[in-house]
Coordinates of C-alpha atoms in Angstrom, one line a residue:
Chain A
M1 CA 7.6 31.0 -16.2
S2 CA 8.5 28.0 -14.6
G3 CA 10.5 26.0 -16.2
Y4 CA 10.8 22.3 -17.3
L5 CA 12.9 19.1 -16.9
E6 CA 13.6 16.9 -20.0
V7 CA 15.0 13.7 -19.7
V8 CA 18.0 12.7 -21.4
T9 CA 18.6 8.8 -19.7
P10 CA 15.5 7.8 -16.2
G11 CA 18.0 4.8 -15.2
P12 CA 17.9 2.0 -14.3
L13 CA 14.4 3.2 -11.5
T14 CA 13.4 6.9 -12.0
L15 CA 9.8 7.8 -9.7
V16 CA 7.9 11.0 -9.5
Q17 CA 7.7 11.2 -5.1
D18 CA 6.1 13.6 -2.6
L19 CA 4.6 12.9 0.6
G20 CA 1.8 9.9 -0.9
R21 CA -1.5 8.7 -0.8
P22 CA -3.0 8.1 2.8
G23 CA -5.9 7.7 3.5
Y24 CA -7.5 5.4 0.8
E25 CA -6.5 2.3 2.3
A26 CA -9.9 1.3 3.1
I27 CA -9.8 1.1 -1.3
G28 CA -7.6 -1.2 -1.6
V29 CA -4.4 1.4 -3.1
S30 CA -1.1 2.1 -0.6
A31 CA -0.7 5.5 0.8
S32 CA 2.9 5.5 -1.4
G33 CA 5.0 7.5 -1.1
A34 CA 9.0 8.8 -0.7
F35 CA 10.3 5.2 0.5
D36 CA 13.1 7.1 2.6
R37 CA 11.0 10.3 3.9
G38 CA 13.9 11.9 6.0
S39 CA 16.2 12.9 3.1
F40 CA 13.4 13.7 1.0
A41 CA 11.8 16.0 3.7
L42 CA 15.3 17.5 3.0
A43 CA 15.9 18.1 -0.6
N44 CA 13.0 19.7 0.1
R45 CA 13.9 21.9 2.8
L46 CA 17.1 23.0 0.6
V47 CA 15.2 24.5 -2.0
A48 CA 12.3 26.0 0.4
N49 CA 9.4 23.5 -1.2
A50 CA 6.5 22.9 0.2
Q51 CA 6.6 19.9 2.3
G52 CA 4.6 18.5 0.0
A53 CA 6.0 18.7 -3.0
A54 CA 6.4 16.3 -5.9
G55 CA 10.7 14.7 -6.3
L56 CA 12.2 12.4 -8.2
E57 CA 13.6 9.2 -6.3
L58 CA 16.2 7.9 -8.4
L59 CA 17.0 3.7 -7.2
L60 CA 21.3 3.7 -8.5
G61 CA 21.7 7.0 -9.5
G62 CA 22.1 6.9 -13.5
L63 CA 19.7 10.1 -14.1
R64 CA 20.1 12.5 -16.8
V65 CA 18.1 15.9 -17.2
K66 CA 18.2 19.2 -19.3
A67 CA 17.4 22.3 -17.4
H68 CA 15.3 24.6 -19.3
G69 CA 14.6 27.8 -17.3
D70 CA 16.9 28.5 -14.3
L71 CA 15.9 25.4 -11.8
I72 CA 17.6 25.3 -8.1
V73 CA 17.5 21.4 -6.6
A74 CA 19.6 19.7 -4.8
L75 CA 20.1 16.2 -4.4
T76 CA 20.0 13.8 -0.9
G77 CA 19.2 10.6 0.0
A78 CA 23.0 8.4 -1.1
P79 CA 25.6 10.3 -2.3
A80 CA 25.4 9.6 -5.6
P81 CA 28.6 12.0 -8.0
A82 CA 27.2 14.8 -10.1
T83 CA 27.3 17.0 -12.7
V84 CA 26.2 19.5 -13.8
D85 CA 27.7 20.1 -17.4
G86 CA 30.3 18.6 -16.7
I87 CA 31.3 19.8 -13.7
P88 CA 31.3 18.0 -10.6
V89 CA 28.3 19.7 -8.3
G90 CA 28.4 19.1 -4.6
H91 CA 25.9 16.5 -2.8
A92 CA 23.0 17.8 0.3
S93 CA 24.0 21.5 -1.9
V94 CA 20.8 24.6 -3.6
L95 CA 22.4 23.6 -6.9
M96 CA 21.3 26.6 -10.0
L97 CA 21.2 25.3 -13.1
R98 CA 20.7 27.6 -15.9
D99 CA 18.6 27.4 -19.0
G100 CA 20.0 24.4 -21.5
V101 CA 23.2 22.9 -18.9
E102 CA 22.7 18.9 -18.5
L103 CA 22.4 17.2 -14.5
A104 CA 24.2 13.7 -14.6
V105 CA 23.8 11.8 -11.8
R106 CA 25.8 8.9 -11.2
S107 CA 25.6 5.7 -9.6
P108 CA 25.9 6.4 -5.3
S109 CA 28.9 5.1 -4.1
T110 CA 27.1 4.2 -0.6
G111 CA 23.0 3.7 0.2
L112 CA 20.3 3.0 -2.8
R113 CA 17.9 5.7 -3.0
T114 CA 19.0 9.9 -4.4
Y115 CA 16.4 12.7 -3.8
L116 CA 16.4 15.4 -6.5
A117 CA 14.0 17.9 -5.7
V118 CA 13.6 21.5 -7.9
H119 CA 12.7 24.5 -6.3
G120 CA 8.3 25.3 -7.2
G121 CA 8.2 21.0 -8.1
L122 CA 7.1 18.4 -10.8
D123 CA 3.7 20.3 -11.3
V124 CA 3.0 17.1 -12.8
P125 CA -1.6 15.6 -12.8
P126 CA -1.6 14.2 -9.7
V127 CA -3.6 10.4 -9.1
L128 CA -6.0 10.2 -6.4
G129 CA -4.2 13.7 -4.8
S130 CA -0.1 12.3 -5.2
R131 CA 2.3 12.6 -7.5
S132 CA 3.6 9.5 -5.5
W133 CA 4.7 6.3 -8.6
D134 CA 3.0 3.1 -7.1
T135 CA 4.3 0.2 -8.3
L136 CA 2.5 -2.3 -6.8
S137 CA -1.2 -0.6 -8.0
G138 CA 0.3 0.6 -11.2
I139 CA -1.6 4.4 -9.7
G140 CA 0.5 7.5 -9.9
P141 CA 2.2 9.3 -13.3
P142 CA 5.1 5.9 -14.3
P143 CA 8.1 5.9 -13.9
L144 CA 10.5 8.5 -16.3
A145 CA 11.6 7.1 -19.6
V146 CA 13.5 9.4 -22.7
G147 CA 12.3 12.1 -23.6
D148 CA 9.9 13.2 -20.9
V149 CA 8.7 16.0 -19.4
L150 CA 8.3 17.4 -16.0
P151 CA 7.3 20.9 -15.9
V152 CA 7.9 23.1 -12.3
G153 CA 5.6 24.6 -10.3
P154 CA 5.4 28.3 -9.8
S155 CA 8.2 29.5 -8.0
P156 CA 7.0 28.9 -4.1
A157 CA 6.8 31.9 -1.6
R158 CA 10.4 31.3 0.8
F159 CA 13.3 31.5 -2.1
P160 CA 16.6 28.9 -0.2
C161 CA 18.8 30.4 2.8
V162 CA 20.6 28.0 3.3
D163 CA 24.0 26.4 0.7
L164 CA 24.1 23.2 1.5
A165 CA 23.2 20.8 5.2
P166 CA 26.3 19.3 7.3
L167 CA 25.3 15.5 7.7
K168 CA 26.1 12.7 9.7
P169 CA 29.7 10.1 8.3
D170 CA 27.3 7.3 7.0
P171 CA 27.1 4.9 10.8
D172 CA 29.6 2.0 10.8
G173 CA 28.8 -1.1 11.3
D174 CA 25.1 -2.9 11.5
V175 CA 21.6 -0.5 10.2
V176 CA 20.0 -1.7 13.6
L177 CA 16.0 -1.1 12.6
P178 CA 14.5 -0.4 15.9
L179 CA 11.0 -2.7 16.7
T180 CA 7.8 -2.4 18.0
P181 CA 5.5 -5.3 19.4
G182 CA 2.8 -6.9 16.3
P183 CA -0.4 -7.8 16.5
R184 CA 1.0 -11.6 15.9
A185 CA 4.1 -11.8 18.0
D186 CA 2.5 -15.2 19.6
W187 CA 2.1 -16.8 16.4
V188 CA 6.0 -17.5 16.0
E189 CA 8.4 -19.7 18.7
G190 CA 9.6 -18.6 21.8
D191 CA 10.1 -14.4 22.0
A192 CA 9.7 -12.7 18.6
L193 CA 11.2 -10.1 19.4
S194 CA 14.4 -11.8 20.2
I195 CA 14.9 -13.7 18.1
L196 CA 14.6 -10.9 15.2
C197 CA 16.9 -9.2 17.3
S198 CA 19.5 -12.0 17.9
T199 CA 20.2 -12.5 13.7
R200 CA 21.7 -9.9 11.0
W201 CA 19.7 -10.2 8.3
T202 CA 20.6 -10.1 4.7
V203 CA 19.0 -7.5 2.8
L204 CA 18.2 -10.3 -0.8
P205 CA 17.4 -8.8 -4.0
A206 CA 13.8 -9.5 -4.6
S207 CA 13.6 -6.8 -2.2
D208 CA 11.4 -2.9 -4.0
R209 CA 9.5 -0.4 -2.8
A210 CA 7.2 -3.4 -1.4
A211 CA 8.8 -5.0 0.9
L212 CA 12.9 -5.8 1.9
R213 CA 13.1 -9.6 1.2
L214 CA 15.5 -11.1 4.7
D215 CA 17.4 -14.2 4.3
G216 CA 19.1 -16.0 7.4
P217 CA 17.7 -19.2 9.8
A218 CA 13.9 -19.4 10.1
V219 CA 12.0 -17.6 12.0
T220 CA 10.4 -21.2 13.2
R221 CA 6.0 -20.6 13.0
A222 CA 3.7 -21.8 16.2
R223 CA 1.2 -22.5 14.7
K224 CA 1.5 -23.6 11.4
D225 CA -2.2 -22.7 10.4
E226 CA -3.8 -19.7 8.2
L227 CA -4.7 -15.9 8.9
P228 CA -7.4 -14.6 7.7
P229 CA -5.8 -11.1 6.0
E230 CA -5.6 -8.8 8.5
G231 CA -4.0 -4.6 7.6
L232 CA -0.5 -4.3 7.4
V233 CA 1.7 -0.8 7.7
P234 CA 5.2 0.3 6.0
G235 CA 7.4 -1.0 8.6
A236 CA 6.3 -4.0 9.3
V237 CA 7.8 -7.4 9.6
Q238 CA 5.5 -10.4 8.8
I239 CA 6.6 -13.6 8.7
P240 CA 5.7 -16.3 6.5
P241 CA 5.9 -19.9 6.1
D242 CA 9.2 -20.3 5.6
G243 CA 10.3 -18.2 8.3
R244 CA 12.8 -16.2 6.7
P245 CA 10.6 -12.5 7.9
I246 CA 9.4 -9.5 5.2
L247 CA 10.1 -5.9 6.0
F248 CA 7.3 -3.7 4.1
G249 CA 7.8 -0.8 2.6
P250 CA 5.5 2.6 1.3
D251 CA 4.5 0.3 -2.1
A252 CA 3.3 -2.7 0.6
G253 CA -0.7 -4.0 -0.1
V254 CA -3.1 -3.3 1.4
T255 CA -3.2 -5.9 3.6
G256 CA -1.7 -9.2 3.7
G257 CA -2.4 -12.9 5.0
Y258 CA 0.2 -13.3 7.5
P259 CA 1.0 -12.8 11.6
V260 CA 3.2 -9.6 11.8
V261 CA 5.0 -10.2 14.7
A262 CA 6.9 -6.7 14.7
V263 CA 6.5 -3.1 13.4
V264 CA 9.5 -0.6 12.1
A265 CA 9.5 2.7 14.1
A266 CA 8.5 4.6 10.7
H267 CA 11.2 7.0 10.9
A268 CA 13.9 3.8 11.3
L269 CA 12.3 2.9 7.2
D270 CA 14.6 5.1 5.8
M271 CA 17.9 3.0 7.0
A272 CA 16.2 0.6 5.8
A273 CA 15.4 2.6 1.8
Q274 CA 19.0 2.7 1.9
L275 CA 20.2 -1.1 2.3
R276 CA 21.3 -2.4 -0.9
P277 CA 20.8 -6.9 -1.1
G278 CA 23.2 -8.1 0.2
E279 CA 23.8 -5.7 3.2
T280 CA 22.6 -6.8 5.9
L281 CA 20.8 -5.0 8.6
C282 CA 19.9 -6.2 12.8
F283 CA 16.7 -5.4 14.7
C284 CA 16.8 -3.5 18.4
L285 CA 14.1 -3.2 21.2
Chain B
M1 CA -12.9 -7.9 21.0
R2 CA -9.6 -7.2 21.7
V3 CA -7.0 -4.8 20.9
L4 CA -4.1 -5.2 19.8
P5 CA -0.5 -3.1 19.4
Y6 CA 1.0 -2.7 16.0
G7 CA 4.1 -0.4 15.8
D8 CA 3.6 3.6 16.7
Q9 CA 1.0 4.5 15.0
A10 CA -1.3 1.8 14.8
L11 CA -3.5 -0.5 16.6
L12 CA -5.6 -3.7 15.6
V13 CA -8.9 -4.9 16.6
E14 CA -10.2 -8.4 16.4
F15 CA -13.1 -9.7 16.1
D16 CA -14.3 -13.4 16.9
D17 CA -16.2 -13.0 12.9
G18 CA -17.0 -10.7 10.7
T19 CA -20.4 -9.3 12.1
G20 CA -18.0 -8.3 15.4
V21 CA -15.8 -6.4 12.5
R22 CA -19.2 -4.7 10.9
A23 CA -21.1 -4.0 13.7
F24 CA -17.3 -1.2 14.6
Y25 CA -17.2 -0.2 11.6
D26 CA -20.4 1.1 10.7
A27 CA -19.9 2.9 13.8
F28 CA -16.3 3.4 14.0
T29 CA -16.6 5.4 10.9
E30 CA -20.0 7.5 12.1
S31 CA -17.9 9.3 14.4
R32 CA -13.9 8.5 15.1
P33 CA -12.1 9.9 17.7
Q34 CA -9.0 12.3 17.7
G35 CA -6.3 11.9 15.6
V36 CA -7.1 8.4 13.1
V37 CA -6.2 9.1 10.4
G38 CA -7.0 5.8 8.4
V39 CA -9.2 2.8 8.7
V40 CA -8.9 0.1 7.1
P41 CA -11.5 -3.6 7.7
A42 CA -11.0 -7.1 7.2
A43 CA -12.3 -10.2 7.5
R44 CA -11.5 -11.2 11.2
T45 CA -9.9 -7.5 12.3
V46 CA -9.9 -3.6 11.4
L47 CA -6.7 -1.5 11.2
V48 CA -7.0 1.9 13.4
R49 CA -3.9 4.2 12.2
F50 CA -3.1 7.2 14.3
D51 CA -1.6 10.8 13.8
P52 CA 1.4 9.8 17.2
T53 CA 1.9 13.7 17.1
V54 CA -2.2 14.1 17.6
T55 CA -3.1 11.1 20.1
S56 CA -1.7 7.9 21.8
P57 CA -1.9 4.7 21.9
T58 CA -2.9 4.7 25.3
V59 CA -6.0 7.1 24.5
L60 CA -6.7 5.5 21.1
M61 CA -7.6 2.1 22.7
A62 CA -9.8 3.7 25.1
A63 CA -11.4 5.4 22.7
L64 CA -12.2 2.1 20.4
R65 CA -13.0 -0.2 23.9
S66 CA -15.9 3.0 24.6
V67 CA -16.8 2.4 20.8
R68 CA -19.9 1.5 20.6
S69 CA -20.7 -1.4 18.1
R70 CA -24.2 -0.9 16.1
R71 CA -26.2 -3.7 16.1
A72 CA -25.8 -6.2 13.0
G73 CA -28.8 -5.6 10.2
E74 CA -28.7 -2.0 11.0
A75 CA -26.6 -1.5 7.7
N76 CA -26.7 2.3 5.6
G77 CA -24.4 2.9 3.4
P78 CA -25.9 3.4 -1.1
L79 CA -27.0 0.4 -2.9
V80 CA -25.1 -0.3 -5.9
E81 CA -26.6 -2.3 -8.7
V82 CA -24.2 -3.8 -11.3
P83 CA -25.6 -5.8 -13.6
V84 CA -24.7 -9.2 -15.0
V85 CA -24.0 -11.7 -17.7
Y86 CA -23.6 -15.2 -16.1
D87 CA -21.9 -16.3 -18.2
G88 CA -18.0 -17.2 -16.7
E89 CA -16.2 -20.3 -17.1
D90 CA -16.5 -22.1 -14.5
L91 CA -20.2 -21.5 -14.4
V92 CA -21.4 -24.7 -15.2
E93 CA -18.7 -26.5 -13.2
V94 CA -20.4 -24.1 -9.7
A95 CA -23.4 -25.7 -10.4
T96 CA -21.8 -29.2 -10.6
A97 CA -20.0 -28.9 -7.3
T98 CA -23.0 -27.4 -5.5
G99 CA -25.9 -30.0 -6.8
L100 CA -27.8 -26.7 -8.8
T101 CA -29.3 -26.2 -12.3
T102 CA -26.9 -23.2 -13.8
R103 CA -30.0 -21.2 -13.9
E104 CA -30.4 -22.1 -9.4
V105 CA -26.8 -20.7 -9.3
V106 CA -27.4 -17.8 -11.0
E107 CA -31.0 -17.8 -9.1
R108 CA -29.2 -18.2 -5.7
H109 CA -26.5 -14.9 -6.4
L110 CA -28.6 -12.7 -7.3
A111 CA -30.9 -12.8 -4.7
P112 CA -28.8 -11.3 -1.1
E113 CA -28.1 -7.4 -0.9
Y114 CA -24.9 -7.8 0.0
R115 CA -22.1 -5.6 1.9
V116 CA -18.5 -4.4 1.2
D117 CA -16.5 -6.1 3.9
F118 CA -13.4 -4.5 2.9
C119 CA -10.5 -4.4 0.0
G120 CA -7.8 -5.8 -0.3
F121 CA -6.3 -8.2 -3.0
V122 CA -6.6 -5.1 -5.7
P123 CA -7.4 -1.5 -5.5
G124 CA -11.7 -1.4 -5.4
F125 CA -11.3 -5.1 -5.1
A126 CA -14.2 -5.7 -3.0
Y127 CA -15.0 -8.4 -0.4
L128 CA -18.9 -9.3 -0.3
S129 CA -20.6 -10.7 2.7
G130 CA -24.3 -12.4 2.3
L131 CA -23.8 -15.0 -0.4
D132 CA -25.3 -17.6 -0.3
P133 CA -24.3 -21.3 1.9
V134 CA -24.0 -23.3 -0.3
L135 CA -22.1 -21.2 -2.8
H136 CA -19.5 -21.1 -0.7
L137 CA -16.8 -23.1 -2.7
P138 CA -12.4 -23.6 -2.0
R139 CA -10.9 -20.7 -4.1
R140 CA -10.0 -23.0 -7.6
S141 CA -7.0 -25.4 -7.2
S142 CA -4.9 -23.8 -9.4
P143 CA -5.6 -19.8 -10.2
R144 CA -5.6 -18.2 -13.2
V145 CA -3.1 -16.2 -14.7
R146 CA -5.1 -13.6 -16.0
V147 CA -8.9 -13.1 -14.5
P148 CA -10.8 -10.8 -17.1
M149 CA -11.5 -7.0 -15.9
G150 CA -14.5 -7.0 -14.4
A151 CA -14.5 -10.8 -13.8
V152 CA -18.0 -11.5 -11.2
A153 CA -17.2 -14.4 -8.7
V154 CA -17.1 -16.2 -5.2
A155 CA -14.7 -18.2 -3.0
D156 CA -15.0 -19.1 -0.1
R157 CA -17.6 -17.2 2.1
Y158 CA -17.3 -14.3 -0.4
T159 CA -18.2 -12.3 -4.0
A160 CA -16.6 -10.0 -5.7
V161 CA -15.3 -7.7 -8.5
Y162 CA -12.4 -8.2 -10.3
P163 CA -11.9 -4.2 -10.8
R164 CA -8.9 -5.4 -13.5
S165 CA -7.4 -7.9 -15.4
S166 CA -5.4 -10.1 -13.0
P167 CA -3.8 -12.9 -11.6
G168 CA -7.0 -15.1 -9.9
G169 CA -8.4 -18.4 -7.7
W170 CA -11.9 -17.3 -7.7
N171 CA -14.5 -19.4 -9.5
L172 CA -16.4 -17.2 -12.4
L173 CA -19.7 -16.3 -12.8
G174 CA -20.0 -13.9 -15.3
H175 CA -19.2 -10.4 -16.2
T176 CA -20.0 -6.8 -15.1
H177 CA -19.8 -3.8 -18.1
I178 CA -19.9 -1.4 -14.6
Q179 CA -16.2 -0.1 -14.5
M180 CA -15.5 -1.0 -10.3
F181 CA -12.3 1.6 -10.2
D182 CA -11.3 5.0 -11.6
V183 CA -8.8 6.6 -10.4
N184 CA -10.3 9.8 -12.3
S185 CA -14.2 9.4 -10.2
S186 CA -15.1 11.6 -7.5
R187 CA -15.4 8.4 -5.7
P188 CA -12.2 6.0 -7.6
A189 CA -14.0 2.2 -5.9
V190 CA -17.5 1.6 -6.8
L191 CA -17.0 -0.6 -4.1
A192 CA -17.1 0.7 -0.7
P193 CA -16.3 -0.8 2.8
G194 CA -20.4 -0.5 4.2
T195 CA -21.5 0.3 0.1
R196 CA -23.9 -2.2 -0.4
V197 CA -24.3 -4.1 -3.1
R198 CA -27.0 -5.7 -6.1
F199 CA -26.5 -8.1 -8.5
C200 CA -29.1 -7.7 -11.5
E201 CA -29.0 -9.8 -15.1
L202 CA -28.6 -8.6 -17.7
V203 CA -29.0 -11.5 -20.4
P204 CA -27.4 -10.9 -23.8

């Protein structure tokens, strides 16, 4: 019989996430899903889960959970020091949690979002086909609270076959996000892509899963009239009237009324998911 | 129609007006090119999301250009009836602004068969086209902090039903008791693009 995780302390914001619910955009529902897809996928691979198995996305760590039943877990993404009944355990490693132990995840020293995968996946009821919590629309299993019980699904056919995943050390210097052209580059004066690429942008505190808000010199709009709202995708870089770019994340709404001048490649959004307010990023072509 | 770039997994098809969007959307949903994973219509555009492992922008762009838009007036989406009690907070103001009596406003709102052009703002919020031009009004200068769930409203050239309580700047004509969005339903949004809509009056 599969076990479950009991939430002792939820941390600042811990969400159930999987690969989201694509396909409902036309009725106004965002796909949502894990923000740093690469780290989420690695966690699932480490514990031999199917890639769509639900896990936890921790914002700045802080989670403490008690294992009921023997469980196998892994932590990836922002490296947050973790202990099992007080004993330090490794990052991006396969961890065995015996029945009754407590896993405590502290705040990461770098990065923002840590992922916890459990062998068998989290078996909470899906909503519209996914176990992701969409912070904008409030669809899905709600953020974790003290005392929550997270059932673990049946053991998948395969068993973990590696101990840990060697990871590249954090790059020195700036995070650089590659851009491709968006539909409204002509709404900005001059060469929109070059302007975005020639500035070091600072992530503002008002950033979240819906969007990163960036600070820097205003990007001048060539057109000040209103744009009828049009479809948005995660990674879209939008220029509002004040000229400071908005980079959309997985919980962006499905339409937006300001011009999208460029789009960050899907795979590069993983880096955006790990940026803390106050940190900087650059764009490149 | 123009096809605009939108990153490595989407294209944006742009039209001059809503008629072009409707015609294209109807034709497109009948036969989607390979690799298309999402179609998001809006006021003047249709966003087409694709799987880059199945197709490419070049191939898809050619497929989009060859979509033969259906003639306007061939709408054949499901028809939904929405019962409304016309007791909206702004009904009198709308009457005054349009030079009609409140009764005439209600009759003009009831008369057309509408069509869902697109959704956005919150899940299940559908923008309905076909509103009598005499009822075209700007949004309220001060939006409400809270519009009640089920409110039936007009703004610009659209009418809509608020599927949940939310902030909103539209002019409220009445309300419906029908639940417009339910995640547990097999059809979560009552109003989806292409759906035809008639309002009918409920006298309390």
